[in-house]
C-alpha atoms as a printed R data frame, in Angstrom:
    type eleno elety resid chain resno       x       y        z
1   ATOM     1    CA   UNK     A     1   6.954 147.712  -91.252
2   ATOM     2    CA   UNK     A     2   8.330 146.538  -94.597
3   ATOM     3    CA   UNK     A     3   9.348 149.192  -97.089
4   ATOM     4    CA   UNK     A     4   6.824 149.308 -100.242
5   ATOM     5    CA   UNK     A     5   7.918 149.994 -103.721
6   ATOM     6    CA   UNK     A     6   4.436 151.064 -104.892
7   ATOM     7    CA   UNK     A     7   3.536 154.247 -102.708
8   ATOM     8    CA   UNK     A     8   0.095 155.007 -103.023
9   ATOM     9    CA   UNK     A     9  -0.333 158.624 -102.354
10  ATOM    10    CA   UNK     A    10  -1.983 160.577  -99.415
11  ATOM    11    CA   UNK     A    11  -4.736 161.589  -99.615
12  ATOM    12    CA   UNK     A    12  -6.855 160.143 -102.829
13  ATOM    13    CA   UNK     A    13 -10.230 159.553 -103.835
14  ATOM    14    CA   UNK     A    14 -11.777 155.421 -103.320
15  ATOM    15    CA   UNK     A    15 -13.828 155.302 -106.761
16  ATOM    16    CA   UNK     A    16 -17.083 152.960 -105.414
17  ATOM    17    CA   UNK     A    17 -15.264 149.953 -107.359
18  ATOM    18    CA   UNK     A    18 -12.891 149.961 -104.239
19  ATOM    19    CA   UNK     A    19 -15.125 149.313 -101.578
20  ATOM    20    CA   UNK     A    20 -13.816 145.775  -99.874
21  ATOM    21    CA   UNK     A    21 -14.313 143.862  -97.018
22  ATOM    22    CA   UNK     A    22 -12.472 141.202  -95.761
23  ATOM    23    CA   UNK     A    23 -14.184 139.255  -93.134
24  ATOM    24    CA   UNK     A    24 -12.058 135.975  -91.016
25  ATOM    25    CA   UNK     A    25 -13.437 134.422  -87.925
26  ATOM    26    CA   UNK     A    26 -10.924 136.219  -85.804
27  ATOM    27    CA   UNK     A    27  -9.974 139.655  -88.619
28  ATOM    28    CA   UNK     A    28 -12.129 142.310  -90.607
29  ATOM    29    CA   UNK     A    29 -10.126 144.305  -93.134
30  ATOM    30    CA   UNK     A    30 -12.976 147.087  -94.036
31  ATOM    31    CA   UNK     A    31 -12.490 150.202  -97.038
32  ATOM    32    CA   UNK     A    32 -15.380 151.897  -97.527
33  ATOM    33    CA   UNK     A    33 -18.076 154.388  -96.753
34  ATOM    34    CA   UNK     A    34 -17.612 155.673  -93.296
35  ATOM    35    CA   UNK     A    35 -20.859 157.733  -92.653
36  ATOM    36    CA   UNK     A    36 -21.196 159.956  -89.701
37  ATOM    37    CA   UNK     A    37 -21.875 157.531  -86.880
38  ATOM    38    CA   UNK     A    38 -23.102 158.367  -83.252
39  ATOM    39    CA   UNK     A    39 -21.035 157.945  -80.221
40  ATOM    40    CA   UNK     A    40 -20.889 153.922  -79.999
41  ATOM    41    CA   UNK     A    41 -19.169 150.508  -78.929
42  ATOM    42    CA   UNK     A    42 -17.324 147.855  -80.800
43  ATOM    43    CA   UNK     A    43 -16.678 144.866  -78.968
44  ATOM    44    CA   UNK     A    44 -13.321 144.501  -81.029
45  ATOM    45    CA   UNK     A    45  -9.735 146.224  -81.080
46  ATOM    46    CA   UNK     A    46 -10.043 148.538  -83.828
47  ATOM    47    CA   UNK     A    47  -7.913 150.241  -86.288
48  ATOM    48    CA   UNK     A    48  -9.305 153.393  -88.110
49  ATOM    49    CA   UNK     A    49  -6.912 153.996  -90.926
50  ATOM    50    CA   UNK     A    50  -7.460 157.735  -93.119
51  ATOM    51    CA   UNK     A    51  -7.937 156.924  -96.873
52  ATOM    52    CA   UNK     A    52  -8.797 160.075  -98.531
53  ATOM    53    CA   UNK     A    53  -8.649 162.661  -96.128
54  ATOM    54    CA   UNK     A    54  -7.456 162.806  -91.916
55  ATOM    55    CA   UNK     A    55  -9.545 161.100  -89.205
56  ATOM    56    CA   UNK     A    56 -11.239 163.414  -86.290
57  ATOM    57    CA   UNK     A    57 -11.489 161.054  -83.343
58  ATOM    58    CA   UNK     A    58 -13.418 161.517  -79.746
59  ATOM    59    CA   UNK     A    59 -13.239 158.975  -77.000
60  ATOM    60    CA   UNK     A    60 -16.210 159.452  -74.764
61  ATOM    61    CA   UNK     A    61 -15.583 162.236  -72.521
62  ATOM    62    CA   UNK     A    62 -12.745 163.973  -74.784
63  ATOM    63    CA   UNK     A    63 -12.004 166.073  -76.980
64  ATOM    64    CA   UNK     A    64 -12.023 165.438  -80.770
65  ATOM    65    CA   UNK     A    65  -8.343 164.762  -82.021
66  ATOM    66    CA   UNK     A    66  -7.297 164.969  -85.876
67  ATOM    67    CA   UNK     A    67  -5.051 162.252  -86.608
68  ATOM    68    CA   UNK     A    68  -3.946 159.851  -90.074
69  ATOM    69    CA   UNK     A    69  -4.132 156.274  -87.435
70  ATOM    70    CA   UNK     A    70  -7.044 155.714  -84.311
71  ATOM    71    CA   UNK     A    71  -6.849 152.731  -82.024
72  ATOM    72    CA   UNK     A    72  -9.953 152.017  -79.840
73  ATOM    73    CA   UNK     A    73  -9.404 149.340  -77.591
74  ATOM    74    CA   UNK     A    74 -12.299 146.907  -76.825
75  ATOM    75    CA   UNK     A    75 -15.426 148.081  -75.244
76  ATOM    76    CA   UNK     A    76 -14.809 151.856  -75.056
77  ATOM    77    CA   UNK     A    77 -17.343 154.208  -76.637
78  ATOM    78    CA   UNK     A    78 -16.259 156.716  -79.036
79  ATOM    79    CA   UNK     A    79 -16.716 158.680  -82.161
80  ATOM    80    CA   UNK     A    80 -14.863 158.495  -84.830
81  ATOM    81    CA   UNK     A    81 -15.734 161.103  -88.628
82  ATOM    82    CA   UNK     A    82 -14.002 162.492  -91.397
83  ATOM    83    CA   UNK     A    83 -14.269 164.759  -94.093
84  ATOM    84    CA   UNK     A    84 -13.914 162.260  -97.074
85  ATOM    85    CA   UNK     A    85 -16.454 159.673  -97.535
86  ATOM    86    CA   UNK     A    86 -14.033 156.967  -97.137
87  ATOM    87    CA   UNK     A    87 -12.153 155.708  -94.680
88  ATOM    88    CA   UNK     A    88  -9.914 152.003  -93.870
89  ATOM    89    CA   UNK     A    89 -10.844 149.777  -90.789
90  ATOM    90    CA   UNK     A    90  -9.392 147.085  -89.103
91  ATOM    91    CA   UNK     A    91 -11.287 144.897  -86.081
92  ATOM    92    CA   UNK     A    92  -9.225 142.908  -84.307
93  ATOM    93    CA   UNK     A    93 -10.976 140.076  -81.678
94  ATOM    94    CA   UNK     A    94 -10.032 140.630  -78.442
95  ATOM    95    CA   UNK     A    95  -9.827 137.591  -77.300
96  ATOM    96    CA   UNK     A    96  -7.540 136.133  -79.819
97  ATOM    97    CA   UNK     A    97  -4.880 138.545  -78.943
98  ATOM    98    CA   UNK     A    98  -2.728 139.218  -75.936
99  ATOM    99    CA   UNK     A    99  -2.492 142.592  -74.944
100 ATOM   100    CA   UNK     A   100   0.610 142.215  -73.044
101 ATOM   101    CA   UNK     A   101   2.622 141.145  -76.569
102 ATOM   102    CA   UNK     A   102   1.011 143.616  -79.159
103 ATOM   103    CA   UNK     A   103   2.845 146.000  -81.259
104 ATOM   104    CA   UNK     A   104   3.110 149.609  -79.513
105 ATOM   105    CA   UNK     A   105   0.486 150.508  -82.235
106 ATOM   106    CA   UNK     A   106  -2.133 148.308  -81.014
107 ATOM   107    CA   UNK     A   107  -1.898 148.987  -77.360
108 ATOM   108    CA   UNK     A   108  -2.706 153.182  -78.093
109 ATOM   109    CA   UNK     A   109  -6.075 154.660  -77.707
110 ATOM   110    CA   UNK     A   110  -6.988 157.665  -79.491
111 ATOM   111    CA   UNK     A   111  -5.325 159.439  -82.030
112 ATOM   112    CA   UNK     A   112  -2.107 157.439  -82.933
113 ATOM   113    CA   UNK     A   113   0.990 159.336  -85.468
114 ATOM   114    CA   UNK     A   114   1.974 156.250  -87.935
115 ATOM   115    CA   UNK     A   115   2.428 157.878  -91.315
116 ATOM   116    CA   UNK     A   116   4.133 154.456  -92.041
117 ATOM   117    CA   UNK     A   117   1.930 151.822  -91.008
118 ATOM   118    CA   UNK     A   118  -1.346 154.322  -92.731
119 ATOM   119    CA   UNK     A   119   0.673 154.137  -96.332
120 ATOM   120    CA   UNK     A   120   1.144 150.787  -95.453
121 ATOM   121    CA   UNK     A   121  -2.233 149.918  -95.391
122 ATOM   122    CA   UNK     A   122  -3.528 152.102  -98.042
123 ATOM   123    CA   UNK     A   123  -0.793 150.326  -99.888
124 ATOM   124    CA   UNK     A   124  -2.463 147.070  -98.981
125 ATOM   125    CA   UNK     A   125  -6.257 147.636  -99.916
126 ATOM   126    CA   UNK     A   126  -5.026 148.915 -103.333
127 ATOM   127    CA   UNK     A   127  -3.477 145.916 -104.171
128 ATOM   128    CA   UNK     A   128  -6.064 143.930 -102.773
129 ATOM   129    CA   UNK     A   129  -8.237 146.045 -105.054
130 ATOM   130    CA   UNK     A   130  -6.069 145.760 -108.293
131 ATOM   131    CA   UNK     A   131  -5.802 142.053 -108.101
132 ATOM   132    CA   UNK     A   132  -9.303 141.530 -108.768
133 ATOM   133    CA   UNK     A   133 -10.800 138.123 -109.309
134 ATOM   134    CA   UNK     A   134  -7.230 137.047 -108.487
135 ATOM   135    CA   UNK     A   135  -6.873 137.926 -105.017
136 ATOM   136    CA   UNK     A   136  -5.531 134.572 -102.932
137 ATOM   137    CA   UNK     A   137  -5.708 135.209  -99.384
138 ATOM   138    CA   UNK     A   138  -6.329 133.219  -96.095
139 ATOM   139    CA   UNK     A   139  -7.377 133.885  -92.407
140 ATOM   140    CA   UNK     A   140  -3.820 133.362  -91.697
141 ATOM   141    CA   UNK     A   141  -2.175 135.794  -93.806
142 ATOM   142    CA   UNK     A   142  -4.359 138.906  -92.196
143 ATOM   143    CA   UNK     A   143  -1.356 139.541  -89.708
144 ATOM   144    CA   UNK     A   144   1.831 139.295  -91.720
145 ATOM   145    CA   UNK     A   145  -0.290 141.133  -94.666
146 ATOM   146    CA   UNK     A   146  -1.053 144.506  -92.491
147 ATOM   147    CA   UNK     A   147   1.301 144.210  -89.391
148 ATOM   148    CA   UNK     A   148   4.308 142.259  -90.868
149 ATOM   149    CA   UNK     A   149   4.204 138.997  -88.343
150 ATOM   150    CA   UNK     A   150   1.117 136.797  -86.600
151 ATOM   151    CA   UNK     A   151  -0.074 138.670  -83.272
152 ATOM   152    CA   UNK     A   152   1.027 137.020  -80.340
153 ATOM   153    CA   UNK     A   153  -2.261 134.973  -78.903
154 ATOM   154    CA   UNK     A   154  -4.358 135.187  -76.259
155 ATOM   155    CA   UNK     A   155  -3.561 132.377  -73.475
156 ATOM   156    CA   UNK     A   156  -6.617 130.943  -72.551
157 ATOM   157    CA   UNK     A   157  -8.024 128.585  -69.916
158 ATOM   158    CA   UNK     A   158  -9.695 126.080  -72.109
159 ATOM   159    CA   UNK     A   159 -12.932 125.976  -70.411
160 ATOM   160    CA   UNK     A   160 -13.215 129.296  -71.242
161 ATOM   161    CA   UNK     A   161 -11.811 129.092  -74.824
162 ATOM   162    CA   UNK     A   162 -14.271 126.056  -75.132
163 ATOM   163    CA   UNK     A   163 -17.212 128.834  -74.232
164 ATOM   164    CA   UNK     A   164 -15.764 131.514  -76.832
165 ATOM   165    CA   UNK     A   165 -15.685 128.932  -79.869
166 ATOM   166    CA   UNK     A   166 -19.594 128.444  -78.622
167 ATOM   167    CA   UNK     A   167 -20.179 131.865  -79.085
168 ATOM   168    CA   UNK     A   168 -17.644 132.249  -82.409
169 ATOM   169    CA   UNK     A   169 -19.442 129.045  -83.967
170 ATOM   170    CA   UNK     A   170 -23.365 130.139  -83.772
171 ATOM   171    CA   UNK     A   171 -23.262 133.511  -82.564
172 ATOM   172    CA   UNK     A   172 -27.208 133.193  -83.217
173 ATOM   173    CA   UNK     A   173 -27.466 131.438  -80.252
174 ATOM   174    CA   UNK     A   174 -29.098 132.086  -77.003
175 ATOM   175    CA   UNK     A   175 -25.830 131.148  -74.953
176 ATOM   176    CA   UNK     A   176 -26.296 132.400  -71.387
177 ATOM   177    CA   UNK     A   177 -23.763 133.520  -69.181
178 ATOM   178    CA   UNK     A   178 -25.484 130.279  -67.119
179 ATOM   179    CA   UNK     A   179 -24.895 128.030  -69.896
180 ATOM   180    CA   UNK     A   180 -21.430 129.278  -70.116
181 ATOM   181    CA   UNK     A   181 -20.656 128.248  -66.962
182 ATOM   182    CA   UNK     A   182 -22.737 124.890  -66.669
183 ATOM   183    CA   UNK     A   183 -20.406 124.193  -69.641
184 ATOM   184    CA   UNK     A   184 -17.159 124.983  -68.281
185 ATOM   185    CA   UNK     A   185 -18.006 123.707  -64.762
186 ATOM   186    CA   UNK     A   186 -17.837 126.971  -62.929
187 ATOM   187    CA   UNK     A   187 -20.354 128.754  -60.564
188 ATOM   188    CA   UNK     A   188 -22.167 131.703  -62.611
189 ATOM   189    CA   UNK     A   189 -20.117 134.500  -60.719
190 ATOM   190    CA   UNK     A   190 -16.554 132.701  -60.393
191 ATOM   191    CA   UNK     A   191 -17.510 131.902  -64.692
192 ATOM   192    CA   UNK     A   192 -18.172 135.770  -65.373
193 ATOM   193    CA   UNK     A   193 -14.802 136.868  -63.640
194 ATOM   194    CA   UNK     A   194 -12.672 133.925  -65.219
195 ATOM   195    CA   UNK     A   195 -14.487 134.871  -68.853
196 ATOM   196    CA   UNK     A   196 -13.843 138.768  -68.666
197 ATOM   197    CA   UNK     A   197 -10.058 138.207  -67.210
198 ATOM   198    CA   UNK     A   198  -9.227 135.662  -70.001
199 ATOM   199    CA   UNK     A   199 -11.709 137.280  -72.847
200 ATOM   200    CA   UNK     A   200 -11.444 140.811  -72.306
201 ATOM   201    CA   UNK     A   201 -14.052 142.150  -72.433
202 ATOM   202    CA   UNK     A   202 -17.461 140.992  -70.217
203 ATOM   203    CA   UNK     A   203 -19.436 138.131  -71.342
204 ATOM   204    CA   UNK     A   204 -22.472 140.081  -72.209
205 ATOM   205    CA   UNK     A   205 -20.646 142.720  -74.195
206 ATOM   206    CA   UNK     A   206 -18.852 139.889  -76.528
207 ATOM   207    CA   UNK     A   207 -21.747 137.883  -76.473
208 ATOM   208    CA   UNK     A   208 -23.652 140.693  -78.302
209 ATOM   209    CA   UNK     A   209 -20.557 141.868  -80.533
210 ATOM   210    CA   UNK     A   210 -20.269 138.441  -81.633
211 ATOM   211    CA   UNK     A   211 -24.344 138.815  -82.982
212 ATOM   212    CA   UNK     A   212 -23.573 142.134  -84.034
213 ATOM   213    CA   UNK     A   213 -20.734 141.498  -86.168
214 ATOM   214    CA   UNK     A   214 -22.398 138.672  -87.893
215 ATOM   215    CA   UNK     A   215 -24.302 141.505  -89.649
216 ATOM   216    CA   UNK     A   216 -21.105 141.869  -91.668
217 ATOM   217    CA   UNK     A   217 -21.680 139.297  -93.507
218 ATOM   218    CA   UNK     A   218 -25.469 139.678  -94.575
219 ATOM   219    CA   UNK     A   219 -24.732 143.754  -95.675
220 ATOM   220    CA   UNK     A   220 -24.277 142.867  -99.308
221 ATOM   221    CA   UNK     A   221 -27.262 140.709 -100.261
222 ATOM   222    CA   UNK     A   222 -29.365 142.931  -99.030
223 ATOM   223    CA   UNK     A   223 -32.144 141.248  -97.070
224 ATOM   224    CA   UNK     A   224 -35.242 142.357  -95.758
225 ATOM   225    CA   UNK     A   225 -34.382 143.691  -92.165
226 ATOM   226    CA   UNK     A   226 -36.581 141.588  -90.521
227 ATOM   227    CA   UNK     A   227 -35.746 138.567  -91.684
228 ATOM   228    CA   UNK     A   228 -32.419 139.790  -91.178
229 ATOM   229    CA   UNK     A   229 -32.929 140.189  -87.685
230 ATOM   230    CA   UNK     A   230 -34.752 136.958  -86.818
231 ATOM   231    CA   UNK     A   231 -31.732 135.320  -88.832
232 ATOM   232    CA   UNK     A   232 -28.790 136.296  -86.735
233 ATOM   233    CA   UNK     A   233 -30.775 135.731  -83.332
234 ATOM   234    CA   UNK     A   234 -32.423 139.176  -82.609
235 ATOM   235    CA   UNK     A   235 -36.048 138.615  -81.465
236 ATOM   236    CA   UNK     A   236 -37.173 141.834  -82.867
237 ATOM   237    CA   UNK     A   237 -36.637 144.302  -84.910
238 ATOM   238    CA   UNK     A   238 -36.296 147.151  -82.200
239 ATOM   239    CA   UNK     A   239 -33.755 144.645  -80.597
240 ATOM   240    CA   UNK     A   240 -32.053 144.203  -83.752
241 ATOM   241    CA   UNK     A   241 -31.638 148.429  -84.260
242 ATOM   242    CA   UNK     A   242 -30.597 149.269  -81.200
243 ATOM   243    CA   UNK     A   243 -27.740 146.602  -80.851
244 ATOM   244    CA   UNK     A   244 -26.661 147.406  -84.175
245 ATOM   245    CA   UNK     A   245 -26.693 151.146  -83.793
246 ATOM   246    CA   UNK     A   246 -24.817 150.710  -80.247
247 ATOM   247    CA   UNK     A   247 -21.912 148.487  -81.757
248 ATOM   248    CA   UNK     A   248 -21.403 150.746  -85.009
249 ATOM   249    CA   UNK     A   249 -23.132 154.221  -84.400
250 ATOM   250    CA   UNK     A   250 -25.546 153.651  -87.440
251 ATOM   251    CA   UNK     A   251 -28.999 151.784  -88.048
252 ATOM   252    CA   UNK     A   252 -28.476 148.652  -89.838
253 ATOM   253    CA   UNK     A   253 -30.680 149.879  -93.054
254 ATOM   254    CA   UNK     A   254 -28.065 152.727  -93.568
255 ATOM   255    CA   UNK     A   255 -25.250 149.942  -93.077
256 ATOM   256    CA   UNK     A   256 -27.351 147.779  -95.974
257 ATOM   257    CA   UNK     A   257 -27.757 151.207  -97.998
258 ATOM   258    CA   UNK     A   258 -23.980 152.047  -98.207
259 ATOM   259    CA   UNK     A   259 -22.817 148.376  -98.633
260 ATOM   260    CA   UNK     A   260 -24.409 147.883 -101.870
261 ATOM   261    CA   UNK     A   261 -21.453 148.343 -103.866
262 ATOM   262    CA   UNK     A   262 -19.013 146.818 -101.344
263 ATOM   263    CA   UNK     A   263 -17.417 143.392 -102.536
264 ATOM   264    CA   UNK     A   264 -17.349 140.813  -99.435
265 ATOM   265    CA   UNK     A   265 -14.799 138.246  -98.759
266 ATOM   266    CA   UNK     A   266 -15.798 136.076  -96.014
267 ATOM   267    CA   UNK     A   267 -13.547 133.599  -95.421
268 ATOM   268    CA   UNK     A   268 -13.736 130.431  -92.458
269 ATOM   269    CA   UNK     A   269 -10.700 129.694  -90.462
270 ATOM   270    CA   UNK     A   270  -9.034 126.838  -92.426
271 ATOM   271    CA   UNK     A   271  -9.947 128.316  -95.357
C-alpha cells in the first residue's frame, strides 16, 4: 500500500457530517453507523474496516475475535460489533473478482492484522469527506483508490456472465434459476452448477443479494417501507424484512433510521 502523508489518527470520533456511501455496480465504500446487527449473510466479499474504536468479529460457529481489519468471504454468516458507533465497510461482488488472483488481504476470513491497509482507508474516507461538493470519482477508480491496483477479474463463461448482467441490470426482476438457463441454453441442473462454479456463490443466494443490495440506494430518501418493498421486487412486506434482516442483520426501518444523515453517491458503470 502507498505511503500517506496525511495520517489520520487511530482511533477518532466520525462527527454525523461524515457518514458516506459510495455505491458502483460492482463496489460499496460504506462509513457510518454500524448498529448491533444479528448473526447474518452478505452475498458480497466484505471488508469491515475499525474507524473509531476495534472490531469484535464471530463467524458462525466461533468465537468472537477483536481485530482493527475483518474479511468475510461471500455467503458465510457472521457477526460482526463494536464499541464505537462507527465503523468503515467495503463489499466487494463476488463475481467480478477472481479469488485465485486477490491480494492476501482479500482471501482471509475472520479477524485480519493490517494496521496499514486500516489507516489507509481511514485515510481515504477522510479525504473523501473533506473534499466535499468536489469529490470526482468513478466506478473505476474504487480499486486503485483503496487497494492500490484494479482486482484481477473474474473469468467468466459468457452465457453465464450474460445471466449475471440480467440480474445486475433489474435486480427487481423475477429471474428464475429456469429463465437463467433457458437463456444461456443449459438444462436447469447443469445451469445451477456452471452459475455457482463461475459466480460464486449459488444462484439463489446472489439472486437475492442482488435485491437486497438495491436497498442501498433507496436508504436516504426515506420512503415508505412498503412502497419500498414493492419497488425493488419484494411481494410483501414480511418478504421484504426478512431478506433484508438476513443479508445485513438489521430490519430495513432501522437501516432507513440511521441513514438519514448519510450522503449517497451512486454512481453507474461508465459513469
Amino acid at each position: 500500500m502507498r505511503s500517506d502523508p496525511f495520517p489520520v489518527p487511530f482511533p477518532r470520533r466520525l462527527a454525523s457530517g461524515e457518514r458516506l456511501m459510495w455505491i458502483t455496480p460492482e463496489r460499496v465504500f460504506y462509513a457510518g453507523l454500524l448498529g448491533e446487527p444479528s448473526m447474518h449473510t452478505r452475498g458480497s466479499l466484505t471488508v469491515h474496516v475499525a474507524a473509531e474504536a476495534p472490531l469484535k468479529l464471530r463467524l458462525q460457529g466461533g468465537e468472537w475475535q477483536t481485530a482493527e481489519v475483518a474479511v468475510v468471504q461471500p455467503g458465510r454468516p457472521y457477526q460482526v460489533a463494536c464499541e464505537g458507533r462507527h465503523a468503515i465497510g467495503l463489499l466487494l461482488e463476488p463475481e467480478t473478482v477472481d479469488p485465485a488472483r486477490l491480494p492476501e488481504l482479500l482471501r482471509a476470513n475472520g479477524a485480519v492484522r493490517a494496521p496499514a491497509f486500516a489507516a489507509h482507508v481511514r485515510q481515504c474516507h477522510a479525504r473523501m469527506v473533506a473534499a466535499g461538493a468536489g469529490l470526482d470519482l468513478r466506478p473505476a477508480d474504487f480499486d486503485p483508490l483503496f487497494f492500490g491496483a484494479p482486482l484481477a477479474a473474474r473469468p467468466l463463461d459468457p452465457r453465464i456472465a450474460a445471466v449475471l448482467e440480467r440480474l445486475r441490470a433489474d435486480p427487481s426482476a423475477a429471474l428464475s434459476a429456469h429463465d437463467g438457463a433457458r437463456q444461456a441454453g443449459l438444462s436447469f441442473s447443469r445451469f445451477l452448477h456452471l452459475f455457482r462454479e463461475q459466480a460464486g456463490v449459488p444462484f439463489r443466494s446472489l439472486r437475492s443479494w442482488k435485491r437486497a443490495r438495491s436497498l442501498l440506494h433507496h436508504v436516504s430518501a426515506a420512503p415508505p417501507l412498503v412502497d419500498l418493498a414493492l419497488d425493488i421486487g419484494y411481494p410483501d412486506s414480511s418478504h421484504f424484512s426478512h431478506s433484508i434482516r438476513q443479508s445485513y442483520g438489521l430490519k430495513p426501518r432501522d437501516i432507513v433510521a440511521g441513514s438519514r444523515k448519510l450522503r449517497v453517491i451512486a454512481q453507474a458503470a461508465m459513469a
